PDB file of C-alpha atoms and ligand atoms in Angstrom:
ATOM      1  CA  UNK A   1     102.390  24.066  87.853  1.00 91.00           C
ATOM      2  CA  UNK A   2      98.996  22.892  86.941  1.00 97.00           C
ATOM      3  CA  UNK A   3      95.829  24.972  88.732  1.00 98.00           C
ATOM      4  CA  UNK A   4      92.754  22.651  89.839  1.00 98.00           C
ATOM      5  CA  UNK A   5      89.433  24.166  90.677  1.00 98.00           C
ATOM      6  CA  UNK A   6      87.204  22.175  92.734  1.00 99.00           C
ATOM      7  CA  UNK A   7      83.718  23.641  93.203  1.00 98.00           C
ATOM      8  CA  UNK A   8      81.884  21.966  95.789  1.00 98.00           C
ATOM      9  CA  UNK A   9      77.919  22.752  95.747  1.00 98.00           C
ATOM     10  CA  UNK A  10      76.811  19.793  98.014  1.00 98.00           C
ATOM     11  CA  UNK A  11      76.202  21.286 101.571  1.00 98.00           C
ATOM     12  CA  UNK A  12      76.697  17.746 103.213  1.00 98.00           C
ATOM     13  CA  UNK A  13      79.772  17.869 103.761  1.00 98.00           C
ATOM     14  CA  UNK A  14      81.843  14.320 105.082  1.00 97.00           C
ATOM     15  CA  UNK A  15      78.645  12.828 103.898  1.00 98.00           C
ATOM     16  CA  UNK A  16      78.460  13.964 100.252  1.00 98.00           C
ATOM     17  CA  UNK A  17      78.649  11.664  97.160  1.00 98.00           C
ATOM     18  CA  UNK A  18      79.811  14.195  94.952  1.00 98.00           C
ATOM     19  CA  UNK A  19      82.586  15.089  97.200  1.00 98.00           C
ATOM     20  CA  UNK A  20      83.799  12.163  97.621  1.00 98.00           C
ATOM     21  CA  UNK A  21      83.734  11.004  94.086  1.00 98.00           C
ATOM     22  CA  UNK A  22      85.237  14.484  92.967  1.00 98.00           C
ATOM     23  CA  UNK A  23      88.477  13.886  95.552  1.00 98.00           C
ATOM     24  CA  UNK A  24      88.837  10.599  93.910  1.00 98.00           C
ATOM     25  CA  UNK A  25      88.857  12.402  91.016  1.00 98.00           C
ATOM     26  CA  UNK A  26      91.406  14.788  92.555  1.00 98.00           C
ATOM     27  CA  UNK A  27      93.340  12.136  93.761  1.00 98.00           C
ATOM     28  CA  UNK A  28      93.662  10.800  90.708  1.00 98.00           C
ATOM     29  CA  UNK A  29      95.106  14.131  89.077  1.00 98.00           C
ATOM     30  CA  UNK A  30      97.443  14.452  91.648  1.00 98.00           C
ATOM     31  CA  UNK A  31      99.143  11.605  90.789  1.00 97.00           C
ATOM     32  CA  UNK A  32      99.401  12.564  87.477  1.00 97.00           C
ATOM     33  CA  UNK A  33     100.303  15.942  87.888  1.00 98.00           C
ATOM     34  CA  UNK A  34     102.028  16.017  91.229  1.00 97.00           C
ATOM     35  CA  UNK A  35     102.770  19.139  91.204  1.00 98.00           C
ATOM     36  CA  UNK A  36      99.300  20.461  90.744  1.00 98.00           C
ATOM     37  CA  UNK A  37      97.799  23.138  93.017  1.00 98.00           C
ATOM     38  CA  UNK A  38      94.261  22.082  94.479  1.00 98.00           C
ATOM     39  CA  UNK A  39      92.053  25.752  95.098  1.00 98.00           C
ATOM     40  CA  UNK A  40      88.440  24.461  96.419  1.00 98.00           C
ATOM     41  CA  UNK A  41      85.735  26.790  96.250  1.00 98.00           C
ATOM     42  CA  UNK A  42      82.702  25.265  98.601  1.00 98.00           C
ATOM     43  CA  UNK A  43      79.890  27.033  97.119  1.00 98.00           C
ATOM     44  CA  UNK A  44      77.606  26.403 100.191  1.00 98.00           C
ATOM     45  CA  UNK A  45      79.629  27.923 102.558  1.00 98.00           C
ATOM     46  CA  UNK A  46      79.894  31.669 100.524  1.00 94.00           C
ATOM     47  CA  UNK A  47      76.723  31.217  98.163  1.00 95.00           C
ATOM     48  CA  UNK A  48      76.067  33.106  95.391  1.00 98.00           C
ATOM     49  CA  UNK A  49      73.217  35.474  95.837  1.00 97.00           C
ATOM     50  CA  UNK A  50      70.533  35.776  92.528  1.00 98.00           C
ATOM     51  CA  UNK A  51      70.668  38.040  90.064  1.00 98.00           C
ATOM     52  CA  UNK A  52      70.032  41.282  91.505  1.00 97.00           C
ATOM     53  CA  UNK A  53      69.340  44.841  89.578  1.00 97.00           C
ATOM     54  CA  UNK A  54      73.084  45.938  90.705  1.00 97.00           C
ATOM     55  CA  UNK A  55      74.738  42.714  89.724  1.00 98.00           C
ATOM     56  CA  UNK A  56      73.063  43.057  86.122  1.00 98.00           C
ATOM     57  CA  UNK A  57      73.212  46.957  85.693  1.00 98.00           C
ATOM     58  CA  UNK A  58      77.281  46.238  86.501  1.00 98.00           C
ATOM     59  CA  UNK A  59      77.572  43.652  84.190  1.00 97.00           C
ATOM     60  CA  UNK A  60      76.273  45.593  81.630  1.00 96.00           C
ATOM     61  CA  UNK A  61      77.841  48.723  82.139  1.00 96.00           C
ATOM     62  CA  UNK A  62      81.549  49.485  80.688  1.00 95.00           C
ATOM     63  CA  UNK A  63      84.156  48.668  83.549  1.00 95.00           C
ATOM     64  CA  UNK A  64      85.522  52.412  83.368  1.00 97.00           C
ATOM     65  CA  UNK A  65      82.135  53.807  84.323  1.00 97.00           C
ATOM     66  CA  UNK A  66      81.620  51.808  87.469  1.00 97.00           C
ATOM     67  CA  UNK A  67      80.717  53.007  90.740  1.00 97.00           C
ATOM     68  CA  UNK A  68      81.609  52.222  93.658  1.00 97.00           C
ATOM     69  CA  UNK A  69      78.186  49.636  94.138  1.00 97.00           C
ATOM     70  CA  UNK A  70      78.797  48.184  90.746  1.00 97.00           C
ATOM     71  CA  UNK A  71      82.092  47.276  91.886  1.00 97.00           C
ATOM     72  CA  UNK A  72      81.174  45.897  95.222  1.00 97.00           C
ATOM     73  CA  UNK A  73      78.098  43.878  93.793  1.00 97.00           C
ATOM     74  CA  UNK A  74      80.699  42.160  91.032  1.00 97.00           C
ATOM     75  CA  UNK A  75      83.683  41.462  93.545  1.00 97.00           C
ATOM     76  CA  UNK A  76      83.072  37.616  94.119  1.00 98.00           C
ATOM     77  CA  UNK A  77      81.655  36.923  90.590  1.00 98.00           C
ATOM     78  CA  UNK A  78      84.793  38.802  88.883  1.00 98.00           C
ATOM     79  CA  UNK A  79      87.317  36.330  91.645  1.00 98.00           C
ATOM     80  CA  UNK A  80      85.269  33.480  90.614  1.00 98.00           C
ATOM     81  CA  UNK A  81      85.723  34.213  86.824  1.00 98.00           C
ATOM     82  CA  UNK A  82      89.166  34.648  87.475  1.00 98.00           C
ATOM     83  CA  UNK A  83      89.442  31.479  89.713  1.00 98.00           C
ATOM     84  CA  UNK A  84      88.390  29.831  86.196  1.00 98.00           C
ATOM     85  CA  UNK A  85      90.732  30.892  84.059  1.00 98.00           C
ATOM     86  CA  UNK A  86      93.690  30.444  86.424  1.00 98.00           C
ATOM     87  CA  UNK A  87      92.398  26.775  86.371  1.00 98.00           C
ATOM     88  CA  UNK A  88      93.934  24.053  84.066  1.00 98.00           C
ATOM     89  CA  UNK A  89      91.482  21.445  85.740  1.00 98.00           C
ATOM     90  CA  UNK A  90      88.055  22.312  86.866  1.00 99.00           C
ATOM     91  CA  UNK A  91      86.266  19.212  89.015  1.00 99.00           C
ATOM     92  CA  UNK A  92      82.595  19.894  89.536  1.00 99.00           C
ATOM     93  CA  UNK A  93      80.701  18.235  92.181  1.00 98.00           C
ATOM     94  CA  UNK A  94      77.120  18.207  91.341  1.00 99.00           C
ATOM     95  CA  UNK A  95      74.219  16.427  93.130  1.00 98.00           C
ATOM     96  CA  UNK A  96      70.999  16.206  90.847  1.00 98.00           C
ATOM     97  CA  UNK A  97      68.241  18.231  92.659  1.00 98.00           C
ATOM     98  CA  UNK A  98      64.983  17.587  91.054  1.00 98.00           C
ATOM     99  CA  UNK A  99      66.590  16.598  87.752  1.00 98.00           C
ATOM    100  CA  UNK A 100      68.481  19.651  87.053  1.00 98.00           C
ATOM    101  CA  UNK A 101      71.117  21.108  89.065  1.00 98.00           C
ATOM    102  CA  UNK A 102      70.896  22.774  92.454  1.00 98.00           C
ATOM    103  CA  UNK A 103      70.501  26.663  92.924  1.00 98.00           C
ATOM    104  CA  UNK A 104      73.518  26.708  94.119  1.00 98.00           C
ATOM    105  CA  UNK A 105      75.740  25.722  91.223  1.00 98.00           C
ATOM    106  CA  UNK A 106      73.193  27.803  89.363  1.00 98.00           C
ATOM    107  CA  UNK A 107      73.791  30.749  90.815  1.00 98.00           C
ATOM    108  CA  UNK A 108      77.504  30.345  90.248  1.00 98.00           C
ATOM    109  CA  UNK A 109      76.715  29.731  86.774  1.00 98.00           C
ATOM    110  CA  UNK A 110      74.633  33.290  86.729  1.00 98.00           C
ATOM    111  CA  UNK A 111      77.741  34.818  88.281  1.00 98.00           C
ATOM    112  CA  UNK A 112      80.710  33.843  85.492  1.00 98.00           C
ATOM    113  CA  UNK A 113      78.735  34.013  82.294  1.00 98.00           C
ATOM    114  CA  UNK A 114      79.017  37.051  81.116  1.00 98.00           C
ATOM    115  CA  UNK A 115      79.665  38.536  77.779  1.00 96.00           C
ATOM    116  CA  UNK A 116      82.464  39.973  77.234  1.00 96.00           C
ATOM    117  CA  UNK A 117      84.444  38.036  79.759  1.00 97.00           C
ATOM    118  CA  UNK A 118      83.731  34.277  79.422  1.00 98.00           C
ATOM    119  CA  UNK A 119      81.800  34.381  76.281  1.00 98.00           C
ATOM    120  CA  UNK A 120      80.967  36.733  73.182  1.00 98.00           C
ATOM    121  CA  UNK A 121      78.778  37.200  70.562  1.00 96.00           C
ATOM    122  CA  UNK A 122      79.955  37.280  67.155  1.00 97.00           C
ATOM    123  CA  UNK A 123      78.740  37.049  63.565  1.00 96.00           C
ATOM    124  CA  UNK A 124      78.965  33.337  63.806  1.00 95.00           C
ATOM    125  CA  UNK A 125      77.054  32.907  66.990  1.00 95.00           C
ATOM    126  CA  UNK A 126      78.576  32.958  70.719  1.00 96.00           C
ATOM    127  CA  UNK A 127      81.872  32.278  71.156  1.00 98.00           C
ATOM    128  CA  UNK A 128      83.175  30.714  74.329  1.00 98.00           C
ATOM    129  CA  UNK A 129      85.793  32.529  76.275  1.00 98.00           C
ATOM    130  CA  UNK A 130      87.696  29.924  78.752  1.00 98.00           C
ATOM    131  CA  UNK A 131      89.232  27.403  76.154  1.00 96.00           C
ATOM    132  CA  UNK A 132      92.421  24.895  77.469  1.00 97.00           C
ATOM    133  CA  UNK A 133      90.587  23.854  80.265  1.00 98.00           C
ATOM    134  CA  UNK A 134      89.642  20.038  81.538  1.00 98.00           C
ATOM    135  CA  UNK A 135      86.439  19.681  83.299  1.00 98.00           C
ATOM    136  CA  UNK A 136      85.344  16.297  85.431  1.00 98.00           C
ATOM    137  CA  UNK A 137      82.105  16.614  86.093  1.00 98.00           C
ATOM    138  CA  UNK A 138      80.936  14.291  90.028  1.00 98.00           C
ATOM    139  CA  UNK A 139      77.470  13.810  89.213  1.00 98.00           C
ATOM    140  CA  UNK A 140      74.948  11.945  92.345  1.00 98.00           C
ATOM    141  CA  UNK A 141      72.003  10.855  91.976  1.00 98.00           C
ATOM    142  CA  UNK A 142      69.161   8.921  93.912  1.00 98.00           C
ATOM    143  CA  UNK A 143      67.877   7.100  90.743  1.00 98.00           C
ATOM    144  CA  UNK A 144      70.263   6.047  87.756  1.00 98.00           C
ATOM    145  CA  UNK A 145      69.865   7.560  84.580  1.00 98.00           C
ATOM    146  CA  UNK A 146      72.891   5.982  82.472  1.00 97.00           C
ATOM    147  CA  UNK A 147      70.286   3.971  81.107  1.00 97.00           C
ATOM    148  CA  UNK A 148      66.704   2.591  80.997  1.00 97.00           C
ATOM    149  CA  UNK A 149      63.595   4.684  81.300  1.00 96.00           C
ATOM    150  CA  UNK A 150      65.352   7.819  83.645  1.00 97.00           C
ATOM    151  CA  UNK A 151      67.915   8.940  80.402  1.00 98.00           C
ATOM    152  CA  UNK A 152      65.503  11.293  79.180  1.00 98.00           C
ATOM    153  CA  UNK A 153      64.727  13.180  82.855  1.00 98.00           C
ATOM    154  CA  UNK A 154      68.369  13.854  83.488  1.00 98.00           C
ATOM    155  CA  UNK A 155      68.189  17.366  82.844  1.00 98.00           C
ATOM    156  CA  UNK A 156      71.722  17.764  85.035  1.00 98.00           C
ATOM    157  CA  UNK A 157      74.312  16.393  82.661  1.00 98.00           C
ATOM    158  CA  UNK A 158      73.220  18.225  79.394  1.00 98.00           C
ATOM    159  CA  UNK A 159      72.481  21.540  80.999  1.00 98.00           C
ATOM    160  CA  UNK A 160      75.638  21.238  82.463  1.00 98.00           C
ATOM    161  CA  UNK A 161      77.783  20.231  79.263  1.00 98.00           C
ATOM    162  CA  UNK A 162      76.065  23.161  77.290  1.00 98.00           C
ATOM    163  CA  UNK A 163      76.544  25.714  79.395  1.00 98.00           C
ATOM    164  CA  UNK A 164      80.494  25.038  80.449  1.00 98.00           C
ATOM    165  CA  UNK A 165      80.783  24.522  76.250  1.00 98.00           C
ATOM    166  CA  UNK A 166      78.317  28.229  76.229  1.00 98.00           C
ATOM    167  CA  UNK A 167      82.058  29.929  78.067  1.00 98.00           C
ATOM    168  CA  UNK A 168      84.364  27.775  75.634  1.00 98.00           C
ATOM    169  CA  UNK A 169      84.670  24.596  78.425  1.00 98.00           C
ATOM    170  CA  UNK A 170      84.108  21.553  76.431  1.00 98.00           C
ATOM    171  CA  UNK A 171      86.721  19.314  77.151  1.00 98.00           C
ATOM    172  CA  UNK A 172      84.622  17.763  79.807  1.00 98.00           C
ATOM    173  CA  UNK A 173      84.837  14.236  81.348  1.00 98.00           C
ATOM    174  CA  UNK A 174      81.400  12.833  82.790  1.00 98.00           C
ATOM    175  CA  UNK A 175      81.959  10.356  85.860  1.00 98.00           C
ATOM    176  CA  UNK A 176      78.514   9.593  87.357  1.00 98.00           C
ATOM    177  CA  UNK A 177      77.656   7.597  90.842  1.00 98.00           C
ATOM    178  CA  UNK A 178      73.762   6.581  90.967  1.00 98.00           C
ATOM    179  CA  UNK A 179      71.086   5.234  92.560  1.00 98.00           C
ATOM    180  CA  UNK A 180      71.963   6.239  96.176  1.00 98.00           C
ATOM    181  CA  UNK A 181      68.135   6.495  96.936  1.00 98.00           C
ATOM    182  CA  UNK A 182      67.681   2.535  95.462  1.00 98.00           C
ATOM    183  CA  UNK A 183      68.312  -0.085  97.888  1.00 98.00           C
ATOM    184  CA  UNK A 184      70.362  -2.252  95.582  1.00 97.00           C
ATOM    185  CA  UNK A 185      72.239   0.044  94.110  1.00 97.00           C
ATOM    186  CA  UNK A 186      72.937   2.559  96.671  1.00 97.00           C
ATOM    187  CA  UNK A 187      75.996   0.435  98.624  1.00 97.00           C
ATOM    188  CA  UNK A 188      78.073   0.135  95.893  1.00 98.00           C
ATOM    189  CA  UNK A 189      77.279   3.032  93.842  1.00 98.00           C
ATOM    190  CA  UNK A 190      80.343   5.454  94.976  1.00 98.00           C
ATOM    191  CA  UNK A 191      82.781   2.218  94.874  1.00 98.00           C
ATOM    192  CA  UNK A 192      81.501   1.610  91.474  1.00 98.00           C
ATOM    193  CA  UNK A 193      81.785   5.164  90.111  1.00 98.00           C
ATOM    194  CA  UNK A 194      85.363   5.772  91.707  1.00 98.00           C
ATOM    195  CA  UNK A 195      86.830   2.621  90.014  1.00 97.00           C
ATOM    196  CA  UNK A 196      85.519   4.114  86.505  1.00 97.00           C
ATOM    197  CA  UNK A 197      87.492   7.037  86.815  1.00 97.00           C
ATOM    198  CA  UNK A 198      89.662   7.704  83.764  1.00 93.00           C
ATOM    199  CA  UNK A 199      92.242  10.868  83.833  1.00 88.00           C
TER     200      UNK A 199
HETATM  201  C1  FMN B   1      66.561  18.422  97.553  1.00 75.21           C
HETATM  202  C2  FMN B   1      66.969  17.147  96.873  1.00 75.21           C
HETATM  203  C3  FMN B   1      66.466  16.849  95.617  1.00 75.21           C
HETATM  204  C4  FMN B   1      66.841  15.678  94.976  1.00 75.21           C
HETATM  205  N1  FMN B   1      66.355  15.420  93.734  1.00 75.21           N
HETATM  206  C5  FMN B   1      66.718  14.285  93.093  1.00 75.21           C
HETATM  207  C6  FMN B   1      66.233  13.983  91.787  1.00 75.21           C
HETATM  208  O1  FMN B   1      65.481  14.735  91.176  1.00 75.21           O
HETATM  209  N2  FMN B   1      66.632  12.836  91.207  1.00 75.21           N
HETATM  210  C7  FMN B   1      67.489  11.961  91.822  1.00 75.21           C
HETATM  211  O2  FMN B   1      67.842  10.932  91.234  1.00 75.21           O
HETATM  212  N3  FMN B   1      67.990  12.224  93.057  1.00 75.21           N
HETATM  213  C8  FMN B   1      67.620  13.361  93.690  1.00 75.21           C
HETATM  214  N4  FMN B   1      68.124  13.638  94.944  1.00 75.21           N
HETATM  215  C9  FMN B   1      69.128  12.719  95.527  1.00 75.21           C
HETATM  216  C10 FMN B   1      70.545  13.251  95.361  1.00 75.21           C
HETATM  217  O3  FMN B   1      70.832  13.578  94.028  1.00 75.21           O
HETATM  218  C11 FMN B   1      71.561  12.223  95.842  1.00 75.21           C
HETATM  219  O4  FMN B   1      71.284  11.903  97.180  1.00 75.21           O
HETATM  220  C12 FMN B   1      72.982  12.705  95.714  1.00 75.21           C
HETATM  221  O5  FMN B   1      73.843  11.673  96.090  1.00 75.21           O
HETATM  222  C13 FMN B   1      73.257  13.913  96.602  1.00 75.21           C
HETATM  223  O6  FMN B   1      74.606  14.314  96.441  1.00 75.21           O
HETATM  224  P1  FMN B   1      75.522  14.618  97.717  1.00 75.21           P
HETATM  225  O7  FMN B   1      75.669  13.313  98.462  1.00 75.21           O
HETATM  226  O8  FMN B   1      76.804  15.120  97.155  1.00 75.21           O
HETATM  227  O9  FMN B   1      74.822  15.662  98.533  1.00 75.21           O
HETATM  228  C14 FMN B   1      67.749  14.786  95.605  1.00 75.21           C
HETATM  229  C15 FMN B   1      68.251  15.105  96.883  1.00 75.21           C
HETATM  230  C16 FMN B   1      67.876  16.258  97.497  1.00 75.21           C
HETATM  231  C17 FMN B   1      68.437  16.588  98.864  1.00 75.21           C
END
């Protein structure tokens, strides 16, 4: 039975582009893999705190010498690692905030990259840890940036490629609705997006 991950990191809710266009996404796994089990994590309802002293003295310090704060301060980033490799299909919903991606996701990001777990260092360079996974990516946006003079401000779409490659993630599908903040763009832009799908 095939594991989907959806991480939500819109806090709109019923009136989120990204949501919407990563359940069509869903949707469109489902029927391919009926079977599949859907986990959601909604990021904006059990947010990821920043990088504290505790969380980084744990991460750096062997598992069998942790205390009982170390252990506490890692709970939710160790579930969320292991949300990610019990995942076949990871959707990401991701609405650009000022051309990069929002804290939110970010902080996520801070909390399951970690050497040792989801990526290592080696003679060769870093190694990537979760490999034999499928990643959509549900990228929003006001403006469009698919082409003309906006492709070099979307800092969203490559941070986001490099880092899920950074923890061995690079099977990764781009599907992109824009110009919601554009009058003639913004009725059709979901509509558009969803019928571009391709699982
Ligand atoms: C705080 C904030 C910052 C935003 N920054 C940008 C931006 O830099 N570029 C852009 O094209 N759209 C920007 N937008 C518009 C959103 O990307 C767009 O409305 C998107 O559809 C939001 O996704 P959602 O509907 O899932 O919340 C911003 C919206 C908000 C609320």
């Amino acid at each position: 039975m095939p594991n989907i991950l959806h991480i939500i990191s819109s806090p709109r809710g019923d009136a989120s582009n990204s949501i919407k266009l990563s359940e069509a996404i869903i949707e469109r796994l489902q029927l391919n893999y009926p079977s599949a089990v859907l986990h959601t994590k909604d990021l904006t309802k059990s947010p990821f705190p920043h990088l504290e002293e505790v969380h980084l003295n744990a991460f750096l310090t062997p598992v069998e010498q942790h205390t009982e704060a170390h252990r506490e301060a890692i709970k939710h980033s160790n579930l969320a690692i292991e949300e990610l490799m019990n995942a076949d299909f990871v959707v990401i919903g991701a609405p650009m905030y000022n051309f990069g991606i929002s804290s939110t996701l970010k902080a996520w990001f801070d909390h399951v990259t970690r050497a040792g777990i989801t990526f290592k260092y080696t003679q060769q360079g870093p190694v990537g840890l979760l490999s034999g996974k499928q990643v959509y990516l549900a990228i929003t946006t006001g403006g469009i940036y698919s082409s003309g003079a906006n492709v070099e401000n979307d800092f969203l779409t490559p941070y986001l490629k490099f880092m899920l490659a950074f923890i061995g993630m690079d099977n990764v599908t781009v599907c992109r609705a824009e110009g919601f903040a554009l009058s003639e763009t913004r009725d059709n832009a979901l509509e558009k997006a969803i019928g571009r799908i391709q699982i």
